[in-house]
């Protein structure tokens, strides 16, 4: 493992109750590295391949104790043994910068989801972490005419502007639901909305606004990883609106776009930290003293 980025989903796992499988739990699931050796029967990879870890859930038995690997892989130690199905070759061996490879996991679903929307669309992104900012970048690359960046941390708006956001909204600044503000500013609602917050309370707030800010035949997309219940009024959906979730996929296209300069994964890095600074990185993430993605270098 060359590098691993910290994901807010791991903070949720630690502090918001998704510990039903118990501890010890090894966190760290957004890693990139170089294959040193392969076992008999492995056909898709060979030594020297530059790979990233896929996100699937499984458990391993380690010295008779159950060791749970969050999202199906471990990316924080320097050397790990990975199942073949939990790796993804990045195909282009000229990808030299390890931090770019690790960030493919962090951002591909946010970017790819919005990069397929139609040109001229009006979009709203709730939550400006790494995934949300990747969605903003996807909107820009797809030719969106207007991109609303919504977050309660106004310090993130400057970074969102770099990625292509055109309008910035802090829900705390209004005495009405932010969905109503968006509807008023867009003559009835946006075409696409995406929620990417990984805090249960804030996600609950945003989910209630997500569909109501979209006009008829628009689409709302859920990315935020939390365990909250939410509801919608039937009248919100009968006008042809679509709700959908997104999680994995699109990595080869993201790598290709990264290599050609179409997307700027390097811009997502705000900190480079040693593994011993993990708790410091977690505190930075919890307190919002960061723009996007914290980054670890193992070893």
Short mmCIF file of C-alpha atoms in Angstrom, two decimals:
data_model
loop_
_atom_site.label_atom_id
_atom_site.label_comp_id
_atom_site.label_asym_id
_atom_site.label_seq_id
_atom_site.Cartn_x
_atom_site.Cartn_y
_atom_site.Cartn_z
CA UNK A 1 0.00 0.00 0.00
CA UNK A 2 1.45 3.35 -1.06
CA UNK A 3 -1.30 5.68 0.07
CA UNK A 4 -4.75 5.67 1.65
CA UNK A 5 -7.30 8.43 2.06
CA UNK A 6 -9.58 8.89 5.06
CA UNK A 7 -13.29 8.57 4.34
CA UNK A 8 -16.10 10.06 6.39
CA UNK A 9 -17.91 6.72 6.18
CA UNK A 10 -15.29 5.35 8.56
CA UNK A 11 -16.07 8.15 11.01
CA UNK A 12 -19.70 7.12 10.80
CA UNK A 13 -18.70 3.52 11.51
CA UNK A 14 -16.72 4.56 14.58
CA UNK A 15 -18.96 7.19 16.15
CA UNK A 16 -22.51 6.77 14.90
CA UNK A 17 -23.41 3.23 15.80
CA UNK A 18 -22.62 1.06 12.81
CA UNK A 19 -20.63 -1.28 15.00
CA UNK A 20 -23.11 -4.16 15.09
CA UNK A 21 -20.37 -6.54 14.01
CA UNK A 22 -18.21 -5.52 16.94
CA UNK A 23 -14.54 -4.80 17.31
CA UNK A 24 -11.66 -5.05 16.59
CA UNK A 25 -12.34 -3.35 13.28
CA UNK A 26 -9.63 -2.41 10.81
CA UNK A 27 -10.61 0.78 9.03
CA UNK A 28 -9.16 2.20 5.86
CA UNK A 29 -10.74 1.20 2.54
CA UNK A 30 -9.52 3.76 0.02
CA UNK A 31 -6.03 2.64 -0.73
CA UNK A 32 -3.73 2.34 -3.71
CA UNK A 33 -0.52 0.44 -4.14
CA UNK A 34 1.65 -1.84 -6.23
CA UNK A 35 1.28 -5.62 -6.51
CA UNK A 36 4.39 -7.29 -5.09
CA UNK A 37 3.40 -10.92 -5.64
CA UNK A 38 0.40 -13.09 -6.53
CA UNK A 39 -0.71 -16.56 -5.49
CA UNK A 40 -1.46 -19.48 -7.84
CA UNK A 41 -4.80 -19.03 -9.59
CA UNK A 42 -4.66 -15.23 -9.74
CA UNK A 43 -5.02 -14.33 -13.41
CA UNK A 44 -5.97 -10.65 -13.58
CA UNK A 45 -2.97 -9.19 -11.77
CA UNK A 46 0.79 -9.56 -11.82
CA UNK A 47 3.70 -8.03 -9.90
CA UNK A 48 4.15 -4.38 -10.75
CA UNK A 49 0.48 -3.71 -11.48
CA UNK A 50 -0.73 -0.47 -9.94
CA UNK A 51 -4.06 -1.12 -8.26
CA UNK A 52 -6.67 0.32 -5.96
CA UNK A 53 -8.87 -1.54 -3.51
CA UNK A 54 -12.51 -2.16 -4.28
CA UNK A 55 -15.14 -1.67 -1.60
CA UNK A 56 -16.88 -4.88 -0.64
CA UNK A 57 -17.66 -6.20 2.81
CA UNK A 58 -16.20 -9.41 4.18
CA UNK A 59 -14.56 -10.74 7.32
CA UNK A 60 -11.36 -12.62 8.00
CA UNK A 61 -10.37 -14.97 10.77
CA UNK A 62 -7.13 -13.88 12.39
CA UNK A 63 -5.65 -16.02 15.19
CA UNK A 64 -9.13 -17.42 15.99
CA UNK A 65 -10.49 -13.92 16.51
CA UNK A 66 -12.87 -12.36 14.03
CA UNK A 67 -11.23 -9.37 12.40
CA UNK A 68 -13.74 -7.25 10.54
CA UNK A 69 -12.45 -5.31 7.57
CA UNK A 70 -14.52 -2.23 6.93
CA UNK A 71 -15.87 -2.16 3.34
CA UNK A 72 -14.03 -5.37 2.58
CA UNK A 73 -10.43 -4.31 2.49
CA UNK A 74 -7.63 -2.87 4.60
CA UNK A 75 -5.59 -0.03 3.16
CA UNK A 76 -3.75 1.42 6.14
CA UNK A 77 -0.89 -1.12 6.67
CA UNK A 78 2.08 -0.97 4.31
CA UNK A 79 1.73 -4.62 3.25
CA UNK A 80 -1.61 -6.43 3.01
CA UNK A 81 -2.93 -9.58 1.37
CA UNK A 82 -5.95 -8.83 -0.79
CA UNK A 83 -8.50 -11.09 -2.43
CA UNK A 84 -8.31 -10.81 -6.22
CA UNK A 85 -11.96 -9.73 -6.36
CA UNK A 86 -11.16 -6.79 -4.06
CA UNK A 87 -8.63 -5.19 -6.38
CA UNK A 88 -9.00 -3.12 -9.48
CA UNK A 89 -6.17 -2.65 -11.96
CA UNK A 90 -5.85 0.90 -13.17
CA UNK A 91 -4.80 -0.32 -16.63
CA UNK A 92 -2.51 2.58 -17.47
CA UNK A 93 0.81 1.80 -15.84
CA UNK A 94 2.00 5.37 -16.39
CA UNK A 95 -0.13 6.58 -13.48
CA UNK A 96 2.75 7.45 -11.20
CA UNK A 97 1.27 9.57 -8.45
CA UNK A 98 -0.10 7.29 -5.71
CA UNK A 99 -2.34 9.95 -4.21
CA UNK A 100 -4.21 10.26 -7.50
CA UNK A 101 -4.78 6.51 -7.56
CA UNK A 102 -6.17 6.43 -4.02
CA UNK A 103 -8.53 9.31 -4.71
CA UNK A 104 -10.18 7.41 -7.56
CA UNK A 105 -12.16 5.48 -4.94
CA UNK A 106 -13.15 8.61 -3.06
CA UNK A 107 -14.57 10.50 -5.97
CA UNK A 108 -15.60 8.32 -8.89
CA UNK A 109 -19.24 7.75 -7.97
CA UNK A 110 -19.93 11.41 -7.30
CA UNK A 111 -18.21 12.50 -10.51
CA UNK A 112 -19.59 9.81 -12.80
CA UNK A 113 -23.15 10.18 -11.55
CA UNK A 114 -23.37 13.83 -12.54
CA UNK A 115 -21.04 13.72 -15.55
CA UNK A 116 -23.78 11.84 -17.44
CA UNK A 117 -26.48 14.48 -16.95
CA UNK A 118 -27.63 16.55 -19.90
CA UNK A 119 -25.93 19.76 -20.99
CA UNK A 120 -27.59 22.92 -19.74
CA UNK A 121 -29.06 21.30 -16.62
CA UNK A 122 -29.43 23.06 -13.28
CA UNK A 123 -27.95 21.03 -10.41
CA UNK A 124 -27.75 21.21 -6.62
CA UNK A 125 -25.19 19.37 -4.50
CA UNK A 126 -25.84 19.00 -0.74
CA UNK A 127 -22.65 18.49 1.25
CA UNK A 128 -19.25 19.63 0.00
CA UNK A 129 -16.94 16.85 1.04
CA UNK A 130 -14.82 14.99 -1.49
CA UNK A 131 -17.80 13.21 -3.05
CA UNK A 132 -19.90 16.35 -3.21
CA UNK A 133 -17.11 18.35 -4.81
CA UNK A 134 -16.55 15.55 -7.30
CA UNK A 135 -20.23 15.82 -8.20
CA UNK A 136 -19.78 19.57 -8.70
CA UNK A 137 -16.89 18.81 -11.03
CA UNK A 138 -19.01 16.26 -12.89
CA UNK A 139 -21.74 18.87 -13.37
CA UNK A 140 -19.27 21.33 -14.81
CA UNK A 141 -17.74 18.79 -17.20
CA UNK A 142 -21.22 17.81 -18.39
CA UNK A 143 -22.03 21.41 -19.26
CA UNK A 144 -24.46 22.31 -16.47
CA UNK A 145 -25.68 25.88 -16.78
CA UNK A 146 -25.96 26.45 -13.03
CA UNK A 147 -24.50 24.51 -10.10
CA UNK A 148 -25.68 25.18 -6.54
CA UNK A 149 -23.29 24.17 -3.74
CA UNK A 150 -25.15 23.71 -0.43
CA UNK A 151 -23.33 23.33 2.89
CA UNK A 152 -23.47 24.77 6.40
CA UNK A 153 -19.69 25.32 6.35
CA UNK A 154 -19.14 28.43 4.25
CA UNK A 155 -15.37 27.86 4.29
CA UNK A 156 -15.93 25.17 1.68
CA UNK A 157 -17.53 27.50 -0.86
CA UNK A 158 -14.21 28.80 -2.20
CA UNK A 159 -13.07 25.27 -3.01
CA UNK A 160 -16.46 24.50 -4.59
CA UNK A 161 -15.98 27.53 -6.83
CA UNK A 162 -12.68 26.07 -8.05
CA UNK A 163 -14.50 22.88 -9.03
CA UNK A 164 -17.19 24.76 -10.95
CA UNK A 165 -20.00 25.77 -8.58
CA UNK A 166 -21.82 28.94 -9.62
CA UNK A 167 -24.05 29.58 -6.58
CA UNK A 168 -23.49 28.97 -2.87
CA UNK A 169 -26.16 28.44 -0.21
CA UNK A 170 -25.84 28.06 3.55
CA UNK A 171 -29.16 26.68 4.93
CA UNK A 172 -28.51 28.49 8.21
CA UNK A 173 -28.72 31.84 6.46
CA UNK A 174 -32.42 31.47 5.55
CA UNK A 175 -35.60 31.42 7.63
CA UNK A 176 -37.23 28.95 5.25
CA UNK A 177 -36.33 25.43 4.03
CA UNK A 178 -33.44 25.50 1.59
CA UNK A 179 -35.58 23.54 -0.89
CA UNK A 180 -37.95 26.52 -1.08
CA UNK A 181 -35.01 28.85 -1.62
CA UNK A 182 -33.78 26.70 -4.49
CA UNK A 183 -37.24 26.51 -6.04
CA UNK A 184 -37.56 30.29 -5.94
CA UNK A 185 -34.10 30.81 -7.43
CA UNK A 186 -34.64 28.34 -10.28
CA UNK A 187 -38.23 28.99 -11.32
CA UNK A 188 -39.61 25.80 -9.81
CA UNK A 189 -36.67 23.61 -8.96
CA UNK A 190 -33.42 22.07 -10.18
CA UNK A 191 -33.04 19.22 -12.68
CA UNK A 192 -30.65 17.14 -10.57
CA UNK A 193 -29.88 17.07 -6.85
CA UNK A 194 -27.35 14.99 -4.93
CA UNK A 195 -26.93 14.41 -1.19
CA UNK A 196 -23.43 13.43 -0.09
CA UNK A 197 -23.33 14.14 3.64
CA UNK A 198 -22.01 11.45 5.97
CA UNK A 199 -23.44 12.83 9.21
CA UNK A 200 -26.73 11.22 10.22
CA UNK A 201 -28.42 14.37 11.54
CA UNK A 202 -27.35 16.55 8.63
CA UNK A 203 -28.19 13.82 6.13
CA UNK A 204 -31.69 13.60 7.59
CA UNK A 205 -32.11 17.34 7.09
CA UNK A 206 -30.79 17.24 3.55
CA UNK A 207 -32.83 14.19 2.53
CA UNK A 208 -36.00 16.06 3.36
CA UNK A 209 -34.94 18.84 0.99
CA UNK A 210 -33.45 16.62 -1.70
CA UNK A 211 -36.58 15.63 -3.59
CA UNK A 212 -38.65 18.74 -2.89
CA UNK A 213 -36.05 20.99 -4.55
CA UNK A 214 -36.26 19.05 -7.84
CA UNK A 215 -38.76 19.99 -10.53
CA UNK A 216 -40.99 17.46 -12.32
CA UNK A 217 -39.12 14.68 -14.13
CA UNK A 218 -35.95 15.61 -12.29
CA UNK A 219 -33.65 13.23 -10.42
CA UNK A 220 -32.46 13.06 -6.81
CA UNK A 221 -29.38 10.98 -6.01
CA UNK A 222 -28.34 9.60 -2.62
CA UNK A 223 -24.66 9.06 -1.84
CA UNK A 224 -24.26 9.89 1.87
CA UNK A 225 -23.50 6.82 3.96
CA UNK A 226 -25.69 6.93 7.07
CA UNK A 227 -28.39 4.87 8.72
CA UNK A 228 -31.37 7.22 8.92
CA UNK A 229 -35.02 6.85 8.00
CA UNK A 230 -36.63 9.43 5.78
CA UNK A 231 -40.00 9.90 4.15
CA UNK A 232 -41.52 11.74 1.22
CA UNK A 233 -44.97 12.87 0.25
CA UNK A 234 -46.49 10.99 -2.66
CA UNK A 235 -47.18 14.24 -4.49
CA UNK A 236 -43.42 14.80 -4.66
CA UNK A 237 -42.96 11.73 -6.86
CA UNK A 238 -46.00 11.49 -9.12
CA UNK A 239 -44.68 14.29 -11.33
CA UNK A 240 -42.09 11.89 -12.73
CA UNK A 241 -39.30 12.53 -10.27
CA UNK A 242 -36.70 9.80 -9.73
CA UNK A 243 -34.84 8.86 -6.56
CA UNK A 244 -31.79 6.67 -6.89
CA UNK A 245 -28.62 5.72 -5.06
CA UNK A 246 -25.07 5.37 -6.30
CA UNK A 247 -22.01 3.72 -4.81
CA UNK A 248 -19.48 2.03 -7.10
CA UNK A 249 -18.33 1.96 -10.69
CA UNK A 250 -16.79 4.12 -13.38
CA UNK A 251 -13.17 3.82 -12.24
CA UNK A 252 -11.59 3.17 -15.68
CA UNK A 253 -13.27 6.27 -17.09
CA UNK A 254 -12.17 8.36 -14.11
CA UNK A 255 -8.57 7.18 -14.48
CA UNK A 256 -8.66 8.00 -18.19
CA UNK A 257 -10.06 11.47 -17.50
CA UNK A 258 -7.43 11.99 -14.81
CA UNK A 259 -4.63 11.07 -17.20
CA UNK A 260 -5.89 13.48 -19.86
CA UNK A 261 -6.37 16.31 -17.38
CA UNK A 262 -10.15 16.40 -17.69
CA UNK A 263 -10.54 15.99 -13.96
CA UNK A 264 -8.20 17.29 -11.26
CA UNK A 265 -7.96 14.65 -8.55
CA UNK A 266 -4.89 16.36 -7.11
CA UNK A 267 -7.05 19.32 -6.12
CA UNK A 268 -8.84 17.14 -3.58
CA UNK A 269 -5.79 16.81 -1.35
CA UNK A 270 -5.70 19.20 1.57
CA UNK A 271 -3.39 17.32 3.97
CA UNK A 272 -0.63 14.74 3.66
CA UNK A 273 -0.22 12.95 6.97
CA UNK A 274 1.67 9.99 8.37
CA UNK A 275 -0.22 6.98 9.68
CA UNK A 276 0.67 7.99 13.24
CA UNK A 277 -1.43 11.12 12.72
CA UNK A 278 -4.64 9.21 12.07
CA UNK A 279 -6.39 10.57 15.16
CA UNK A 280 -5.39 14.11 14.22
CA UNK A 281 -6.89 13.60 10.77
CA UNK A 282 -10.10 12.25 12.28
CA UNK A 283 -10.38 15.31 14.51
CA UNK A 284 -9.84 17.61 11.54
CA UNK A 285 -12.59 15.83 9.66
CA UNK A 286 -15.02 15.83 12.59
CA UNK A 287 -14.57 19.54 13.27
CA UNK A 288 -14.75 20.59 9.62
CA UNK A 289 -11.22 22.03 9.56
CA UNK A 290 -10.60 20.76 6.08
CA UNK A 291 -11.87 21.34 2.58
CA UNK A 292 -12.04 17.85 1.23
CA UNK A 293 -9.92 14.74 1.55
CA UNK A 294 -7.38 13.91 4.22
CA UNK A 295 -4.58 11.79 2.98
CA UNK A 296 -2.34 9.18 4.56
CA UNK A 297 0.95 7.77 3.38
CA UNK A 298 1.57 4.35 4.89
CA UNK A 299 4.91 3.37 6.31
#
